[in-house]
mmCIF file of C-alpha atoms in Angstrom:
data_model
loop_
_atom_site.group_PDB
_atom_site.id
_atom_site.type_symbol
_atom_site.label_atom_id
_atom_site.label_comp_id
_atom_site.label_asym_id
_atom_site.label_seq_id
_atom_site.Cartn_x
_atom_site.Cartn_y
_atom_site.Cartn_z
ATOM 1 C CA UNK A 14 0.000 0.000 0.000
ATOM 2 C CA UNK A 15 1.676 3.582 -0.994
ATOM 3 C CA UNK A 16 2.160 5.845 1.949
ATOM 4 C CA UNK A 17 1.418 9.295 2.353
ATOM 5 C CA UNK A 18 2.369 11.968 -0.625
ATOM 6 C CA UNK A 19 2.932 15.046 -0.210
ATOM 7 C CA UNK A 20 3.459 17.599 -3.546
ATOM 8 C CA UNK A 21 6.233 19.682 -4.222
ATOM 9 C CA UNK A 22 9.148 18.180 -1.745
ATOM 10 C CA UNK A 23 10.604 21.221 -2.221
ATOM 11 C CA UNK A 24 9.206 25.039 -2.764
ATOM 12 C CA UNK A 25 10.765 28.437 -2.989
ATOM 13 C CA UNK A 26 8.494 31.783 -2.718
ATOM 14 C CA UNK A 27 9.094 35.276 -1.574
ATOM 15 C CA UNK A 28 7.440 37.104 0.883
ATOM 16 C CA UNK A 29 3.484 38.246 -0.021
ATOM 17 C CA UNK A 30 3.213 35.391 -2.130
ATOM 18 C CA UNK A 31 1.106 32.646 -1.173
ATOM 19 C CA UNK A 32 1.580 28.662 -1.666
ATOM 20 C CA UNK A 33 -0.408 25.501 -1.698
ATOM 21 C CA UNK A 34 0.698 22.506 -0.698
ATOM 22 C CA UNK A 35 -1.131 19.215 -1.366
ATOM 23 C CA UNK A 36 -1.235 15.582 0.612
ATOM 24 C CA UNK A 37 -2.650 11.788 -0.447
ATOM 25 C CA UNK A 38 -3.194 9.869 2.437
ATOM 26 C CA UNK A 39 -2.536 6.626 2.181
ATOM 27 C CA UNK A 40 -5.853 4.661 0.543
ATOM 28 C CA UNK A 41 -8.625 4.487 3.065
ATOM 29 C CA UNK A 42 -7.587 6.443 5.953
ATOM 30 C CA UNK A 43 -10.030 9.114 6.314
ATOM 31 C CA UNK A 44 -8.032 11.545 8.685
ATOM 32 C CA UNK A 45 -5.798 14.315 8.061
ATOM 33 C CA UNK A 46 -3.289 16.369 9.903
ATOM 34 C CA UNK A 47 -0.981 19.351 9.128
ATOM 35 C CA UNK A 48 2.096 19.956 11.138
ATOM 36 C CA UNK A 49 5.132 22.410 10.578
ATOM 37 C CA UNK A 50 8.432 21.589 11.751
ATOM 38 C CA UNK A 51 10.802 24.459 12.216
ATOM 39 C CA UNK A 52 13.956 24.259 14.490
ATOM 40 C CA UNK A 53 12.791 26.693 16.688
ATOM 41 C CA UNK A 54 9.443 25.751 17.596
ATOM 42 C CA UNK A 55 10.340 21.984 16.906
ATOM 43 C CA UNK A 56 6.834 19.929 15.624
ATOM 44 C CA UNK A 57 3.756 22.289 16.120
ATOM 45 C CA UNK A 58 0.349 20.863 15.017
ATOM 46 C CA UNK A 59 -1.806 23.344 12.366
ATOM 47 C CA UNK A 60 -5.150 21.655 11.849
ATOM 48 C CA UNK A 61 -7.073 18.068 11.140
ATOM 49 C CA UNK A 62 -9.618 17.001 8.699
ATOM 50 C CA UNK A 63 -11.843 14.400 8.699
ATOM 51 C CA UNK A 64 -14.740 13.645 5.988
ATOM 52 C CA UNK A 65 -13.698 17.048 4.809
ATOM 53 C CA UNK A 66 -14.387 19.039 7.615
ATOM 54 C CA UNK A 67 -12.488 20.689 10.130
ATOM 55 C CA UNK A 68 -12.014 19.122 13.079
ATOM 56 C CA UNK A 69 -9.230 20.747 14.632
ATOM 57 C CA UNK A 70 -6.839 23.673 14.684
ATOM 58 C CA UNK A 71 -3.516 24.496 16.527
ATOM 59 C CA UNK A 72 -2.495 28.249 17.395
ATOM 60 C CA UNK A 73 -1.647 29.660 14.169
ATOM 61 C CA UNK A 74 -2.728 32.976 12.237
ATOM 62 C CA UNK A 75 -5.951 33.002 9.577
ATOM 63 C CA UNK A 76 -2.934 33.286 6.738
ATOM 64 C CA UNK A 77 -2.937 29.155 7.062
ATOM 65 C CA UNK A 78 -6.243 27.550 6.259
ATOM 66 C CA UNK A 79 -6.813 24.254 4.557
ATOM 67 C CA UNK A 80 -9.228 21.981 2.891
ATOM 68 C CA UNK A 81 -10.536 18.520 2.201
ATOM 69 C CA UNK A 82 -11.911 16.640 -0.538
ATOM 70 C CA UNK A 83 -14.295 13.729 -1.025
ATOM 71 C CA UNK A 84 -11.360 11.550 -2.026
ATOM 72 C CA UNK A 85 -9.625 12.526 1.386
ATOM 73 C CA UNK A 86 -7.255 14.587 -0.166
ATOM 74 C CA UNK A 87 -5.918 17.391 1.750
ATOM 75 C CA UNK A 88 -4.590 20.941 0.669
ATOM 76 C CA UNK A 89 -2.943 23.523 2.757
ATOM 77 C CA UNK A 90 -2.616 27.299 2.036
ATOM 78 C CA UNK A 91 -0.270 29.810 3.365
ATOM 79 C CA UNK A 92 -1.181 33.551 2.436
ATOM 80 C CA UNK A 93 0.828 36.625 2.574
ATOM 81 C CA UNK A 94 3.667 34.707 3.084
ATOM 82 C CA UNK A 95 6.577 35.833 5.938
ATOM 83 C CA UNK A 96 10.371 34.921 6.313
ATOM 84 C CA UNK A 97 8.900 32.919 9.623
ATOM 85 C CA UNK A 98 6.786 30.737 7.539
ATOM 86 C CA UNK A 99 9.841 28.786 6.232
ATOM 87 C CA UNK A 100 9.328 25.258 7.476
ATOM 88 C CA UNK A 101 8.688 21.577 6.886
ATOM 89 C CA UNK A 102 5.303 21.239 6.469
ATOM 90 C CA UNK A 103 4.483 17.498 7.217
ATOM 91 C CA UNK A 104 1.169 16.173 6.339
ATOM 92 C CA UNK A 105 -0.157 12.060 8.491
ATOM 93 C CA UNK A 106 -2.889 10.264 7.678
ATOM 94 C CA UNK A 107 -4.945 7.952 9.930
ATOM 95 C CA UNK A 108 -7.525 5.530 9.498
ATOM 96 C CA UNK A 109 -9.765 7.362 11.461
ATOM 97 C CA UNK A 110 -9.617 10.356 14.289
ATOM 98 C CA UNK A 111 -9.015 9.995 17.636
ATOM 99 C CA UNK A 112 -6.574 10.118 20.312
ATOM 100 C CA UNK A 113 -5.201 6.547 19.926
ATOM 101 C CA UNK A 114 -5.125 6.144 16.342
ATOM 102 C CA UNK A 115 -1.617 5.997 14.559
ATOM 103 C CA UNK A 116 -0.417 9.006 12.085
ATOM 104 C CA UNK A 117 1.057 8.082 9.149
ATOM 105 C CA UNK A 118 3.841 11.305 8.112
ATOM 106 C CA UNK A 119 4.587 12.005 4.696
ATOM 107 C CA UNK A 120 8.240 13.314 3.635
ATOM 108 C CA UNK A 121 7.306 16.621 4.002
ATOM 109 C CA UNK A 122 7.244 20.064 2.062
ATOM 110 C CA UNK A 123 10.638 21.944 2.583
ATOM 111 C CA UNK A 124 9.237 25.473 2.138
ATOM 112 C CA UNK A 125 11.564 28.681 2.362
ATOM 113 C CA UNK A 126 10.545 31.921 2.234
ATOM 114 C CA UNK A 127 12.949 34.303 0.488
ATOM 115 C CA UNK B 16 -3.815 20.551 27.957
ATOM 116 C CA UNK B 17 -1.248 17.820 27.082
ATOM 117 C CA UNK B 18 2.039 18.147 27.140
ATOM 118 C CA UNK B 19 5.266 16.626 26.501
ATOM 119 C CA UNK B 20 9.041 17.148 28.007
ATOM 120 C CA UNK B 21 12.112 15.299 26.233
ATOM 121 C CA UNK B 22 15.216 15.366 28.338
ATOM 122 C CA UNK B 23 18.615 15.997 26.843
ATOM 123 C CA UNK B 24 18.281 17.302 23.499
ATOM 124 C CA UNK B 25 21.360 15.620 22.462
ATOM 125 C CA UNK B 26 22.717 12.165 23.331
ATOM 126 C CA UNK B 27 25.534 10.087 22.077
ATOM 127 C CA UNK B 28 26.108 6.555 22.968
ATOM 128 C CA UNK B 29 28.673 4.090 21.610
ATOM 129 C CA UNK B 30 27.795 1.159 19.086
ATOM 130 C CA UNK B 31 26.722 -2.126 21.013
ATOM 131 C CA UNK B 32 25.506 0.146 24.044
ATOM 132 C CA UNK B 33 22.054 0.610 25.775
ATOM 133 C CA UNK B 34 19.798 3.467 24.744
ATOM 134 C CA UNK B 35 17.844 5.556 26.889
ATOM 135 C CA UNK B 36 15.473 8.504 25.322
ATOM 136 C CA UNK B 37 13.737 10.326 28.587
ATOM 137 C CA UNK B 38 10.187 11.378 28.153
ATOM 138 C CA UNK B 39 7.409 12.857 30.436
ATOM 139 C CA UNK B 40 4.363 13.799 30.110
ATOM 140 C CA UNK B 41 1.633 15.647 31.234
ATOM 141 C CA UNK B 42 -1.957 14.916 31.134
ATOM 142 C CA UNK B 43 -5.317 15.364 32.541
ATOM 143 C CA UNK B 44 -6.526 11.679 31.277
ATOM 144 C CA UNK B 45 -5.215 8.466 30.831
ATOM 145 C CA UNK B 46 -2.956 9.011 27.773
ATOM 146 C CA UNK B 47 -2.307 7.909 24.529
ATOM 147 C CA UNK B 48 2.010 8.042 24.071
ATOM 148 C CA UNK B 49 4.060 7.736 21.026
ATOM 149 C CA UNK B 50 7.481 7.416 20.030
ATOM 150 C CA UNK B 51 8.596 8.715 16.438
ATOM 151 C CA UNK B 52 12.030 8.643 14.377
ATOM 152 C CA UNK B 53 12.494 11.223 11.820
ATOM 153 C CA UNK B 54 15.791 10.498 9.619
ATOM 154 C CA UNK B 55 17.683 12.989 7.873
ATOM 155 C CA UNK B 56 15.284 14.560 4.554
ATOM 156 C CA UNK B 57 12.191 12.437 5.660
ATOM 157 C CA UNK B 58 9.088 12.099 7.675
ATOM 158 C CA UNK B 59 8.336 10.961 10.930
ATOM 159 C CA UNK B 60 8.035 6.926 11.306
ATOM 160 C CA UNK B 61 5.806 5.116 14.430
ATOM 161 C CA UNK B 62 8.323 3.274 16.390
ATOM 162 C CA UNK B 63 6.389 2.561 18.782
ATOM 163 C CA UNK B 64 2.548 3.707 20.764
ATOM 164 C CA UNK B 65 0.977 3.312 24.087
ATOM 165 C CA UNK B 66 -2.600 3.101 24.271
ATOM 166 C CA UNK B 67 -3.283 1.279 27.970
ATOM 167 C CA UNK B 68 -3.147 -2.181 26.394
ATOM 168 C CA UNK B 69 0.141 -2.912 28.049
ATOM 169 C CA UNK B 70 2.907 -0.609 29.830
ATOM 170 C CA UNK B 71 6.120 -2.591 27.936
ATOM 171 C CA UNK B 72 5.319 -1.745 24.529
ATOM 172 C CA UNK B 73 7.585 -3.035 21.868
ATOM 173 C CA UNK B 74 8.023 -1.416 18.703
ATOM 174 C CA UNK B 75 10.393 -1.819 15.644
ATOM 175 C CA UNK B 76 14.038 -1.982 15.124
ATOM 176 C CA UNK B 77 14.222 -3.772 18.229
ATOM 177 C CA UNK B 78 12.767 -0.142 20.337
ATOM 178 C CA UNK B 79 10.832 -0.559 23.164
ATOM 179 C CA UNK B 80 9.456 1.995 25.871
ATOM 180 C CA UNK B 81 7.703 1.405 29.181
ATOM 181 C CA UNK B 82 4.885 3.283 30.668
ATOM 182 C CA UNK B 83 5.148 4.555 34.341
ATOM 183 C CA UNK B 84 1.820 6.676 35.519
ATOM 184 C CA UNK B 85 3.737 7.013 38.791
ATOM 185 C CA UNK B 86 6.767 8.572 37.073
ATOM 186 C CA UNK B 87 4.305 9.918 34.178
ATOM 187 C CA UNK B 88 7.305 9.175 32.059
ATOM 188 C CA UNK B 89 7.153 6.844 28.643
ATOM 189 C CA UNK B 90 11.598 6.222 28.327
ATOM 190 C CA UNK B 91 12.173 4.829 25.047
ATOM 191 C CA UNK B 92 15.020 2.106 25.062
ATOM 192 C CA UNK B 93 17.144 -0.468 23.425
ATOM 193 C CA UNK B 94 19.533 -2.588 24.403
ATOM 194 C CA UNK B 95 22.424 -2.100 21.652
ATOM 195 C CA UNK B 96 23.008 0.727 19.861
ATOM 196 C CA UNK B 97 23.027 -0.032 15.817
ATOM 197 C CA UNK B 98 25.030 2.700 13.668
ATOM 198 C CA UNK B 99 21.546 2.744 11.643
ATOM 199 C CA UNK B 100 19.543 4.068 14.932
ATOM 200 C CA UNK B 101 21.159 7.589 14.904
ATOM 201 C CA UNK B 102 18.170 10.094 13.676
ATOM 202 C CA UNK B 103 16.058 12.568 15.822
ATOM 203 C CA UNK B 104 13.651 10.877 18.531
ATOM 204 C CA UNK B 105 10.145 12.272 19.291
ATOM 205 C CA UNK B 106 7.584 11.501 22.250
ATOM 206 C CA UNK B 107 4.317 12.664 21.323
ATOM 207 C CA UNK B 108 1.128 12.833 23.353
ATOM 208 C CA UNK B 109 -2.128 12.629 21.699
ATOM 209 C CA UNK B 110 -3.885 15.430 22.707
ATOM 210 C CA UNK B 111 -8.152 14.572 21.513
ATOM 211 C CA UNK B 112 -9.643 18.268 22.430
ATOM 212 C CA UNK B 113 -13.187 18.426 23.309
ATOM 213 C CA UNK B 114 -14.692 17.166 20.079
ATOM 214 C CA UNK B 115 -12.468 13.788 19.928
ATOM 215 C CA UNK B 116 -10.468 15.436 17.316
ATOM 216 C CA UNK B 117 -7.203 14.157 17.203
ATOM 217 C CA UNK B 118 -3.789 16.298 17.842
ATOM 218 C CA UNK B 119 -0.277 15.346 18.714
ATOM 219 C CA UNK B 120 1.783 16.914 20.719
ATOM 220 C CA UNK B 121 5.668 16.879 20.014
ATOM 221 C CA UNK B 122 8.150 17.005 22.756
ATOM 222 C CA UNK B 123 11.272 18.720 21.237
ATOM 223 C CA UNK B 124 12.980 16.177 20.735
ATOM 224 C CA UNK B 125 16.133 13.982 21.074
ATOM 225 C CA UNK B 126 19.367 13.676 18.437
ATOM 226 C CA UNK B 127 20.918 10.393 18.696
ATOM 227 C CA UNK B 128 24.592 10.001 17.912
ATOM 228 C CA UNK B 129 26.053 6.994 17.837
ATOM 229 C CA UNK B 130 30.026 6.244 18.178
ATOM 230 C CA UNK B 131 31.626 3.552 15.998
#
């Protein structure tokens, strides 16, 4: 069974610009979740979909928002883009939501922000 | 809220020798625990995840971590140190919020370096 993809491995943009970035779970699993991963900060979680709708969100600004589709498919969006946003942005999938199921990452989107 | 605490962002141990990654967490309810291993240029992979089953949980690559409530700590281990095992080390808590939702929380974690 493929894992989780995430699309582009690897994105440049300036600041103001915006970006999405795009996630297939892996086949079946119905759940999920955005995290970025910066050195500072470490692993801080942005939001989690299920059957396309939101069903959680961490502590960041309105400029990150996401979405859902019927296939499961997951996009995130990051407008008005600042020097700060440069991250990994990993995307996990799980079978279903809830505390004790198991995340599945994906390699991550290396953004920086120029 | 949840909350996770890794101790000693850095630790180096020779080849053949025991590891010993310190968590602890905090939390309001019974837990759900994980232990994740990101290696250089990729994603995180499940070593290992506690869910109240049993408090020795074994994982891969021969990882295994025990639960303590009295300690609230979740110490991942194994007994000899393979080359292969250095990487970063994360304990996670799973963090469900009100609506069930599901949310990890990353402790900061742990770069191991192992000497030939």
């Amino acid at each position: 069974k493929a894992g989780v993809t995430q699309t582009p491995r690897y994105l440049i943009k300036t600041r103001g610009q915006q970006v999405t970035l795009s996630c297939s779970p892996i086949s079946g699993h119905r759940s999920v979740s955005w995290y970025q991963q910066t050195p500072g900060q470490g692993l801080q979680f942005l939001f989690e979909y299920f059957s396309e709708t939101q069903r959680n969100k961490g502590n960041f600004p309105g400029r990150f928002s996401g979405r859902q589709f019927s296939n499961s498919r997951s996009e995130m969006n990051v407008s008005t883009l600042e020097l700060g946003d440069s991250a990994l942005y990993l995307c996990a999938s799980s079978l279903r939501s809830g505390g004790a199921s198991e995340q599945f990452f994906g390699p991550g989107t290396r953004l920086t922000v120029l | 809220a949840q909350s996770v605490t890794q101790l000693g962002s850095h630790v180096s141990v020779s080849e053949g020798a025991l590891v010993l990654l310190r968590c602890n967490y905090s939390s309001s309810v019974p837990p759900y625990l994980f232990w994740y291993v990101q290696y250089p240029n990729q994603g995180l992979q499940l070593l290992l995840k506690y869910t109240s089953a049993a408090t020795l949980v074994k994982g891969i690559n021969g990882f295994e971590a025990e639960f303590k409530k009295s300690e609230t700590s979740f110490h991942l281990t194994k007994p000899s140190a393979h080359m292969s095992d250095a990487a970063e080390y994360f304990c996670a808590v799973s963090d469900a919020g009100a609506q069930g939702a599901q949310k990890l929380v990353f402790g900061q974690g742990t770069r191991l370096t192992i000497n030939p």
